[in-house]
Amino acid sequence: MSKTFDRFASLIFLVLGVAFVVGSQTISASAYGSNVGPNIFPMGLGSLLILLSLRLFYETFKYKQEGEKERQKLDYKRFLIILVAALFYVLLLEEIGYVVSTFLFLLVGFQTMQKGKWLNSVLISGAFSFGVYLLYVEVLDGTLPGLPTWLGL
């Protein structure tokens, strides 16, 4: 992208991150049946967004002059595939559970970005899906949609 666009985007993301952190302070700190309160996720996302926006702003100082590089062609096909996969992920999360829907979303995303390497995609998608589920549900005592009942597990 361009240096100017990235600088403005980083400032906008910084403001959004701060808004998430400030807004999360107004949410209750605990939820019924869970040790992880509803304020943790937006606060974590806001903090991550702040850090990433600061990194993006810092990286803009390392850019070459704008006239030195050629324009890159936009890849609409990949964007649309991942957009549709994200919409299906949101729609199917409750129906098929977190683990299955996250696994499928990541698998589609990995294969969209780099075709082939099915074994790596399957292993990383599976490890991430199960790992996050176990960490969040078992260790942090949070709640996520479990496996679908039709699996019989």
Coordinates of N, CA, C and O in Angstrom, one line a residue:
M1 N 0.8 -1.2 0.0 CA 0.0 0.0 0.0 C 0.9 1.2 0.0 O 2.1 1.2 0.0
S2 N 0.3 2.4 0.1 CA 1.0 3.6 0.1 C 1.3 4.0 1.5 O 0.6 3.7 2.5
K3 N 2.4 4.8 1.6 CA 2.8 5.2 3.0 C 1.7 6.1 3.6 O 1.4 5.9 4.8
T4 N 1.1 7.0 2.9 CA 0.1 7.9 3.4 C -1.1 7.1 3.9 O -1.6 7.3 5.0
F5 N -1.6 6.1 3.0 CA -2.7 5.3 3.4 C -2.5 4.5 4.7 O -3.3 4.5 5.6
D6 N -1.3 3.9 4.7 CA -1.0 3.1 5.9 C -0.8 3.9 7.2 O -1.2 3.5 8.3
R7 N -0.3 5.1 7.1 CA -0.3 6.0 8.3 C -1.7 6.4 8.7 O -1.9 6.3 9.9
F8 N -2.5 6.8 7.8 CA -3.9 7.1 8.2 C -4.6 5.9 8.8 O -5.3 6.0 9.8
A9 N -4.4 4.8 8.2 CA -5.1 3.5 8.6 C -4.6 3.2 10.0 O -5.4 2.8 10.9
S10 N -3.3 3.3 10.3 CA -2.8 3.0 11.6 C -3.3 3.9 12.7 O -3.6 3.5 13.8
L11 N -3.5 5.2 12.3 CA -4.1 6.1 13.3 C -5.6 5.8 13.6 O -6.1 5.9 14.7
I12 N -6.3 5.4 12.5 CA -7.7 5.0 12.7 C -7.8 3.8 13.5 O -8.6 3.7 14.5
F13 N -7.0 2.8 13.3 CA -7.0 1.6 14.1 C -6.6 1.8 15.5 O -7.0 1.2 16.4
L14 N -5.7 2.8 15.7 CA -5.3 3.1 17.1 C -6.5 3.7 17.8 O -6.7 3.3 19.0
V15 N -7.2 4.6 17.2 CA -8.4 5.2 17.9 C -9.4 4.1 18.1 O -10.0 4.0 19.2
L16 N -9.6 3.2 17.2 CA -10.6 2.1 17.4 C -10.1 1.2 18.6 O -10.9 0.7 19.4
G17 N -8.8 0.9 18.6 CA -8.3 0.1 19.7 C -8.5 0.7 21.1 O -8.9 0.0 22.0
V18 N -8.2 2.0 21.1 CA -8.5 2.7 22.4 C -10.0 2.7 22.8 O -10.3 2.5 23.9
A19 N -10.8 2.9 21.8 CA -12.3 2.8 22.0 C -12.7 1.5 22.5 O -13.5 1.4 23.4
F20 N -12.1 0.4 22.0 CA -12.5 -0.9 22.5 C -12.0 -1.1 23.9 O -12.8 -1.6 24.7
V21 N -10.8 -0.7 24.2 CA -10.3 -0.8 25.6 C -11.2 0.0 26.6 O -11.6 -0.5 27.6
V22 N -11.5 1.2 26.2 CA -12.3 2.1 27.1 C -13.7 1.5 27.2 O -14.3 1.5 28.3
G23 N -14.3 1.1 26.1 CA -15.6 0.5 26.1 C -15.7 -0.7 26.9 O -16.7 -1.0 27.5
S24 N -14.7 -1.5 26.9 CA -14.7 -2.8 27.6 C -14.7 -2.6 29.2 O -15.1 -3.4 29.9
Q25 N -14.3 -1.4 29.6 CA -14.3 -1.1 31.0 C -15.7 -0.9 31.5 O -15.9 -1.0 32.7
T26 N -16.6 -0.6 30.6 CA -18.0 -0.4 31.1 C -18.8 -1.7 31.1 O -19.9 -1.8 31.6
I27 N -18.2 -2.8 30.6 CA -18.9 -4.1 30.6 C -18.6 -4.8 31.9 O -17.5 -4.7 32.5
S28 N -19.5 -5.6 32.4 CA -19.3 -6.3 33.7 C -18.1 -7.2 33.6 O -17.8 -7.8 32.6
A29 N -17.4 -7.4 34.8 CA -16.2 -8.1 34.8 C -16.4 -9.6 34.9 O -15.5 -10.4 34.7
S30 N -17.6 -10.1 35.2 CA -17.9 -11.5 35.4 C -19.2 -11.9 34.7 O -20.1 -11.0 34.6
A31 N -19.3 -13.1 34.3 CA -20.5 -13.6 33.7 C -20.9 -14.9 34.5 O -20.1 -15.6 35.0
Y32 N -22.2 -15.1 34.5 CA -22.8 -16.3 35.2 C -22.2 -17.6 34.6 O -22.3 -17.8 33.4
G33 N -21.6 -18.4 35.4 CA -21.1 -19.7 34.9 C -19.8 -19.7 34.2 O -19.3 -20.6 33.6
S34 N -19.1 -18.5 34.3 CA -17.8 -18.4 33.6 C -16.9 -17.6 34.4 O -17.3 -16.5 35.0
N35 N -15.6 -18.0 34.5 CA -14.6 -17.2 35.2 C -14.1 -16.1 34.3 O -13.4 -15.2 34.8
V36 N -14.2 -16.2 33.0 CA -13.8 -15.2 32.1 C -15.0 -14.3 31.8 O -16.0 -14.7 31.2
G37 N -14.8 -13.0 32.1 CA -15.9 -12.1 31.9 C -16.1 -11.6 30.5 O -15.1 -11.8 29.7
P38 N -17.2 -11.0 30.2 CA -17.4 -10.5 28.8 C -16.6 -9.3 28.4 O -16.5 -9.0 27.3
N39 N -15.9 -8.8 29.4 CA -15.0 -7.6 29.1 C -13.6 -8.0 28.6 O -12.9 -7.2 28.1
I40 N -13.2 -9.3 28.8 CA -11.9 -9.7 28.5 C -11.6 -9.7 27.0 O -10.6 -9.2 26.5
F41 N -12.6 -10.2 26.2 CA -12.4 -10.3 24.8 C -12.2 -8.9 24.1 O -11.3 -8.7 23.4
P42 N -13.2 -8.0 24.3 CA -13.0 -6.7 23.7 C -11.7 -5.9 24.2 O -11.1 -5.2 23.4
M43 N -11.4 -6.1 25.5 CA -10.2 -5.5 26.0 C -8.9 -6.1 25.3 O -8.0 -5.4 24.9
G44 N -8.9 -7.4 25.2 CA -7.8 -8.0 24.5 C -7.7 -7.6 23.0 O -6.6 -7.4 22.5
L45 N -8.8 -7.6 22.4 CA -8.8 -7.2 20.9 C -8.3 -5.7 20.8 O -7.6 -5.4 19.9
G46 N -8.8 -4.9 21.7 CA -8.4 -3.5 21.6 C -7.0 -3.3 21.9 O -6.3 -2.5 21.2
S47 N -6.4 -4.0 22.8 CA -5.0 -3.9 23.1 C -4.2 -4.4 22.0 O -3.2 -3.8 21.6
L48 N -4.6 -5.6 21.4 CA -3.9 -6.1 20.2 C -4.0 -5.1 19.0 O -3.0 -4.9 18.3
L49 N -5.1 -4.5 18.8 CA -5.3 -3.5 17.8 C -4.4 -2.3 18.0 O -3.8 -1.8 17.0
I50 N -4.2 -1.9 19.2 CA -3.4 -0.8 19.5 C -1.9 -1.1 19.2 O -1.2 -0.3 18.5
L51 N -1.5 -2.3 19.6 CA -0.1 -2.7 19.3 C 0.2 -2.9 17.9 O 1.2 -2.4 17.4
L52 N -0.8 -3.5 17.1 CA -0.6 -3.6 15.7 C -0.6 -2.3 14.9 O 0.1 -2.1 14.0
S53 N -1.4 -1.4 15.4 CA -1.5 -0.1 14.7 C -0.2 0.7 15.0 O 0.3 1.4 14.1
L54 N 0.4 0.6 16.2 CA 1.6 1.2 16.4 C 2.8 0.6 15.6 O 3.6 1.3 15.1
R55 N 2.7 -0.7 15.4 CA 3.7 -1.4 14.6 C 3.6 -0.9 13.1 O 4.6 -0.7 12.4
L56 N 2.3 -0.8 12.6 CA 2.1 -0.4 11.2 C 2.6 1.1 11.1 O 3.3 1.4 10.1
F57 N 2.4 1.9 12.0 CA 2.8 3.3 11.9 C 4.4 3.3 11.9 O 5.0 4.1 11.1
Y58 N 5.0 2.5 12.7 CA 6.5 2.4 12.8 C 7.0 1.9 11.4 O 8.0 2.4 10.9
E59 N 6.3 0.9 10.9 CA 6.8 0.3 9.6 C 6.7 1.3 8.4 O 7.5 1.2 7.5
T60 N 5.8 2.3 8.5 CA 5.7 3.2 7.4 C 7.0 4.1 7.2 O 7.2 4.6 6.2
F61 N 7.8 4.2 8.3 CA 9.0 5.0 8.2 C 10.1 4.2 7.4 O 11.1 4.8 7.0
K62 N 9.9 2.9 7.2 CA 10.9 2.1 6.5 C 10.5 1.9 5.0 O 11.3 1.3 4.3
Y63 N 9.4 2.5 4.6 CA 9.0 2.3 3.2 C 9.9 3.0 2.2 O 10.5 4.0 2.6
K64 N 10.0 2.5 1.0 CA 10.7 3.2 -0.1 C 9.9 4.4 -0.5 O 8.7 4.5 -0.2
Q65 N 10.5 5.2 -1.4 CA 9.7 6.3 -1.9 C 8.6 5.7 -2.8 O 8.7 4.7 -3.4
E66 N 7.4 6.4 -2.8 CA 6.2 5.9 -3.4 C 6.4 5.7 -4.9 O 5.8 4.9 -5.5
G67 N 7.3 6.5 -5.6 CA 7.4 6.4 -7.0 C 8.3 5.2 -7.4 O 8.4 4.9 -8.6
E68 N 9.0 4.6 -6.5 CA 10.0 3.6 -6.8 C 9.4 2.2 -7.1 O 9.9 1.3 -7.7
K69 N 8.2 1.9 -6.5 CA 7.6 0.6 -6.7 C 6.4 0.6 -7.6 O 5.7 1.6 -7.7
E70 N 6.2 -0.5 -8.3 CA 5.1 -0.6 -9.2 C 3.8 -1.0 -8.5 O 3.9 -1.5 -7.4
R71 N 2.7 -0.7 -9.1 CA 1.4 -1.0 -8.5 C 1.1 -2.4 -8.6 O 1.4 -3.1 -9.6
Q72 N 0.6 -3.0 -7.5 CA 0.2 -4.4 -7.5 C -1.3 -4.6 -7.8 O -2.1 -3.7 -7.5
K73 N -1.5 -5.6 -8.5 CA -2.9 -5.9 -8.9 C -3.7 -6.5 -7.7 O -3.1 -7.3 -7.0
L74 N -4.9 -6.0 -7.5 CA -5.7 -6.5 -6.4 C -6.2 -7.9 -6.7 O -6.6 -8.2 -7.8
D75 N -6.3 -8.7 -5.7 CA -6.7 -10.1 -5.9 C -8.1 -10.3 -5.3 O -8.3 -10.7 -4.2
Y76 N -9.1 -10.0 -6.1 CA -10.5 -10.0 -5.7 C -11.0 -11.4 -5.4 O -11.8 -11.6 -4.6
K77 N -10.5 -12.4 -6.2 CA -11.0 -13.8 -6.1 C -10.7 -14.3 -4.7 O -11.5 -14.8 -4.0
R78 N -9.4 -14.1 -4.2 CA -9.1 -14.6 -2.9 C -9.9 -13.8 -1.8 O -10.3 -14.4 -0.8
F79 N -10.0 -12.5 -2.0 CA -10.7 -11.7 -1.0 C -12.2 -12.2 -0.9 O -12.7 -12.4 0.2
L80 N -12.8 -12.5 -2.0 CA -14.2 -12.9 -2.0 C -14.4 -14.3 -1.4 O -15.3 -14.6 -0.6
I81 N -13.4 -15.2 -1.6 CA -13.4 -16.6 -1.1 C -13.3 -16.5 0.5 O -14.1 -17.1 1.2
I82 N -12.4 -15.7 1.0 CA -12.3 -15.6 2.4 C -13.4 -14.8 3.0 O -13.9 -15.1 4.1
L83 N -14.0 -13.8 2.3 CA -15.2 -13.1 2.8 C -16.4 -14.1 3.0 O -17.0 -14.1 4.0
V84 N -16.6 -14.9 1.9 CA -17.7 -15.9 2.0 C -17.4 -16.9 3.1 O -18.4 -17.3 3.8
A85 N -16.2 -17.3 3.2 CA -15.9 -18.3 4.3 C -16.1 -17.7 5.7 O -16.6 -18.4 6.6
A86 N -15.8 -16.4 5.8 CA -16.0 -15.8 7.1 C -17.5 -15.6 7.4 O -18.0 -15.8 8.6
L87 N -18.3 -15.3 6.4 CA -19.8 -15.3 6.6 C -20.3 -16.6 7.0 O -21.2 -16.7 7.9
F88 N -19.9 -17.7 6.3 CA -20.3 -19.0 6.7 C -19.9 -19.4 8.1 O -20.6 -20.0 8.8
Y89 N -18.7 -19.0 8.4 CA -18.2 -19.2 9.8 C -19.1 -18.6 10.8 O -19.5 -19.3 11.8
V90 N -19.5 -17.4 10.6 CA -20.4 -16.7 11.6 C -21.7 -17.4 11.6 O -22.3 -17.6 12.7
L91 N -22.3 -17.7 10.5 CA -23.6 -18.3 10.4 C -23.6 -19.7 11.0 O -24.7 -20.1 11.5
L92 N -22.6 -20.5 10.8 CA -22.6 -21.9 11.3 C -21.9 -22.1 12.6 O -21.9 -23.3 13.1
L93 N -21.4 -21.1 13.3 CA -20.7 -21.3 14.5 C -21.6 -22.0 15.6 O -21.2 -22.9 16.2
E94 N -22.8 -21.6 15.7 CA -23.7 -22.2 16.7 C -24.2 -23.5 16.3 O -24.4 -24.4 17.1
E95 N -24.4 -23.7 15.0 CA -25.0 -25.0 14.5 C -24.0 -26.1 14.5 O -24.3 -27.2 14.9
I96 N -22.7 -25.9 14.1 CA -21.8 -27.0 14.1 C -20.7 -26.9 15.1 O -19.8 -27.8 15.2
G97 N -20.7 -25.9 15.9 CA -19.8 -25.7 17.0 C -18.5 -25.0 16.7 O -18.2 -24.8 15.5
Y98 N -17.8 -24.6 17.7 CA -16.6 -23.8 17.5 C -15.5 -24.6 16.8 O -14.9 -24.1 15.9
V99 N -15.3 -25.8 17.3 CA -14.1 -26.5 16.8 C -14.3 -26.8 15.3 O -13.4 -26.6 14.5
V100 N -15.4 -27.3 14.9 CA -15.6 -27.7 13.5 C -15.6 -26.5 12.6 O -15.0 -26.5 11.5
S101 N -16.4 -25.5 13.0 CA -16.5 -24.3 12.1 C -15.1 -23.6 12.0 O -14.7 -23.1 10.9
T102 N -14.4 -23.5 13.1 CA -13.1 -22.8 13.1 C -12.1 -23.6 12.2 O -11.3 -23.1 11.4
F103 N -12.1 -25.0 12.4 CA -11.3 -25.8 11.6 C -11.6 -25.6 10.1 O -10.6 -25.4 9.3
L104 N -12.8 -25.6 9.7 CA -13.2 -25.5 8.3 C -12.8 -24.1 7.8 O -12.3 -23.9 6.7
F105 N -13.0 -23.0 8.6 CA -12.7 -21.7 8.2 C -11.2 -21.5 7.9 O -10.7 -21.0 6.9
L106 N -10.4 -22.0 8.9 CA -8.9 -22.0 8.7 C -8.4 -22.8 7.6 O -7.5 -22.3 6.8
L107 N -9.0 -23.9 7.4 CA -8.6 -24.8 6.2 C -8.9 -24.1 4.9 O -8.0 -24.1 4.0
V108 N -10.0 -23.5 4.8 CA -10.4 -22.8 3.5 C -9.4 -21.6 3.4 O -8.9 -21.3 2.3
G109 N -9.2 -20.9 4.5 CA -8.3 -19.7 4.4 C -6.9 -20.1 4.0 O -6.2 -19.4 3.2
F110 N -6.3 -21.1 4.6 CA -5.0 -21.6 4.3 C -4.9 -22.0 2.9 O -3.9 -21.7 2.2
Q111 N -5.9 -22.8 2.4 CA -5.8 -23.3 1.0 C -6.1 -22.1 0.0 O -5.6 -22.2 -1.1
T112 N -6.8 -21.1 0.4 CA -7.0 -20.0 -0.5 C -5.7 -19.2 -0.6 O -5.4 -18.8 -1.7
M113 N -5.0 -19.0 0.4 CA -3.8 -18.2 0.4 C -2.6 -19.0 -0.2 O -1.8 -18.4 -0.9
Q114 N -2.6 -20.3 0.0 CA -1.5 -21.1 -0.6 C -2.0 -22.5 -0.9 O -2.2 -23.4 0.0
K115 N -2.3 -22.8 -2.1 CA -2.8 -24.1 -2.6 C -1.8 -25.2 -2.3 O -0.6 -24.9 -2.4
G116 N -2.3 -26.4 -2.1 CA -1.4 -27.5 -1.8 C -1.2 -27.5 -0.3 O -1.8 -26.9 0.5
K117 N -0.2 -28.3 0.0 CA 0.2 -28.5 1.4 C -1.0 -28.8 2.3 O -1.2 -28.1 3.4
W118 N -1.8 -29.7 1.9 CA -3.0 -30.1 2.6 C -2.7 -30.6 4.0 O -3.4 -30.2 5.0
L119 N -1.6 -31.4 4.2 CA -1.3 -31.9 5.5 C -1.0 -30.8 6.5 O -1.5 -30.8 7.6
N120 N -0.2 -29.8 6.1 CA 0.1 -28.7 6.9 C -1.1 -27.9 7.3 O -1.3 -27.6 8.5
S121 N -2.0 -27.7 6.3 CA -3.2 -26.9 6.6 C -4.1 -27.7 7.6 O -4.7 -27.0 8.5
V122 N -4.3 -29.0 7.4 CA -5.1 -29.8 8.2 C -4.6 -29.8 9.7 O -5.3 -29.6 10.6
L123 N -3.3 -30.0 9.8 CA -2.6 -30.1 11.1 C -2.7 -28.8 11.9 O -3.1 -28.7 13.0
I124 N -2.4 -27.7 11.2 CA -2.4 -26.4 11.8 C -3.9 -26.0 12.2 O -4.1 -25.5 13.3
S125 N -4.8 -26.2 11.3 CA -6.2 -25.9 11.5 C -6.7 -26.7 12.7 O -7.4 -26.1 13.6
G126 N -6.5 -28.0 12.7 CA -6.9 -28.8 13.8 C -6.3 -28.5 15.1 O -7.0 -28.4 16.2
A127 N -5.0 -28.3 15.1 CA -4.3 -27.9 16.4 C -4.8 -26.6 16.9 O -5.0 -26.5 18.2
F128 N -5.0 -25.6 16.1 CA -5.5 -24.3 16.6 C -6.9 -24.4 17.1 O -7.2 -23.9 18.2
S129 N -7.8 -25.1 16.4 CA -9.2 -25.2 16.8 C -9.3 -25.9 18.1 O -9.9 -25.4 19.0
F130 N -8.7 -27.1 18.2 CA -8.8 -27.8 19.5 C -8.0 -27.1 20.6 O -8.4 -27.1 21.7
G131 N -6.8 -26.6 20.3 CA -6.0 -25.9 21.3 C -6.7 -24.7 21.9 O -6.7 -24.6 23.1
V132 N -7.3 -23.8 21.1 CA -8.0 -22.7 21.6 C -9.2 -23.1 22.4 O -9.5 -22.6 23.5
Y133 N -9.9 -24.1 21.9 CA -11.1 -24.6 22.6 C -10.7 -25.1 24.0 O -11.4 -24.7 25.0
L134 N -9.7 -26.0 24.0 CA -9.3 -26.5 25.3 C -8.8 -25.5 26.3 O -9.1 -25.5 27.5
L135 N -8.0 -24.5 25.8 CA -7.4 -23.5 26.6 C -8.6 -22.6 27.1 O -8.6 -22.3 28.3
Y136 N -9.5 -22.2 26.3 CA -10.5 -21.3 26.7 C -11.6 -22.0 27.6 O -12.0 -21.4 28.7
V137 N -12.0 -23.2 27.2 CA -13.1 -23.8 28.0 C -12.5 -24.5 29.3 O -13.1 -24.4 30.3
E138 N -11.4 -25.3 29.1 CA -10.9 -26.1 30.3 C -10.1 -25.3 31.2 O -10.2 -25.3 32.4
V139 N -9.2 -24.5 30.7 CA -8.2 -23.7 31.6 C -8.9 -22.5 32.1 O -8.8 -22.2 33.3
L140 N -9.5 -21.7 31.2 CA -10.1 -20.4 31.6 C -11.5 -20.5 32.1 O -12.1 -19.5 32.5
D141 N -12.1 -21.7 32.0 CA -13.5 -21.9 32.4 C -14.5 -21.0 31.6 O -15.5 -20.5 32.2
G142 N -14.2 -20.7 30.4 CA -15.1 -19.9 29.5 C -16.1 -20.8 28.8 O -16.1 -22.1 29.0
T143 N -16.9 -20.3 28.0 CA -17.9 -21.1 27.2 C -17.8 -20.8 25.8 O -17.7 -19.6 25.4
L144 N -17.8 -21.8 25.0 CA -17.8 -21.7 23.5 C -18.7 -22.8 23.0 O -18.9 -23.8 23.7
P145 N -19.3 -22.6 21.9 CA -20.2 -23.7 21.3 C -19.4 -25.0 21.1 O -18.3 -24.9 20.5
G146 N -19.9 -26.0 21.7 CA -19.1 -27.3 21.7 C -19.3 -28.0 20.4 O -19.7 -27.4 19.4
L147 N -19.0 -29.3 20.4 CA -19.1 -30.1 19.2 C -20.6 -30.3 18.9 O -21.4 -30.4 19.9
P148 N -21.0 -30.5 17.7 CA -22.4 -30.7 17.4 C -22.9 -32.1 17.9 O -22.1 -33.0 18.0
T149 N -24.1 -32.2 18.3 CA -24.6 -33.4 18.9 C -24.7 -34.5 17.9 O -24.7 -35.7 18.3
W150 N -24.9 -34.2 16.6 CA -25.0 -35.2 15.6 C -23.7 -36.0 15.4 O -23.7 -37.0 14.7
L151 N -22.6 -35.5 16.0 CA -21.3 -36.3 15.9 C -21.3 -37.4 16.8 O -20.6 -38.4 16.7
G152 N -22.1 -37.4 17.9 CA -22.3 -38.4 18.8 C -21.1 -38.5 19.8 O -20.9 -39.5 20.4
L153 N -20.4 -37.4 20.0 CA -19.2 -37.4 20.9 C -19.6 -36.7 22.2 O -20.4 -36.0 22.4

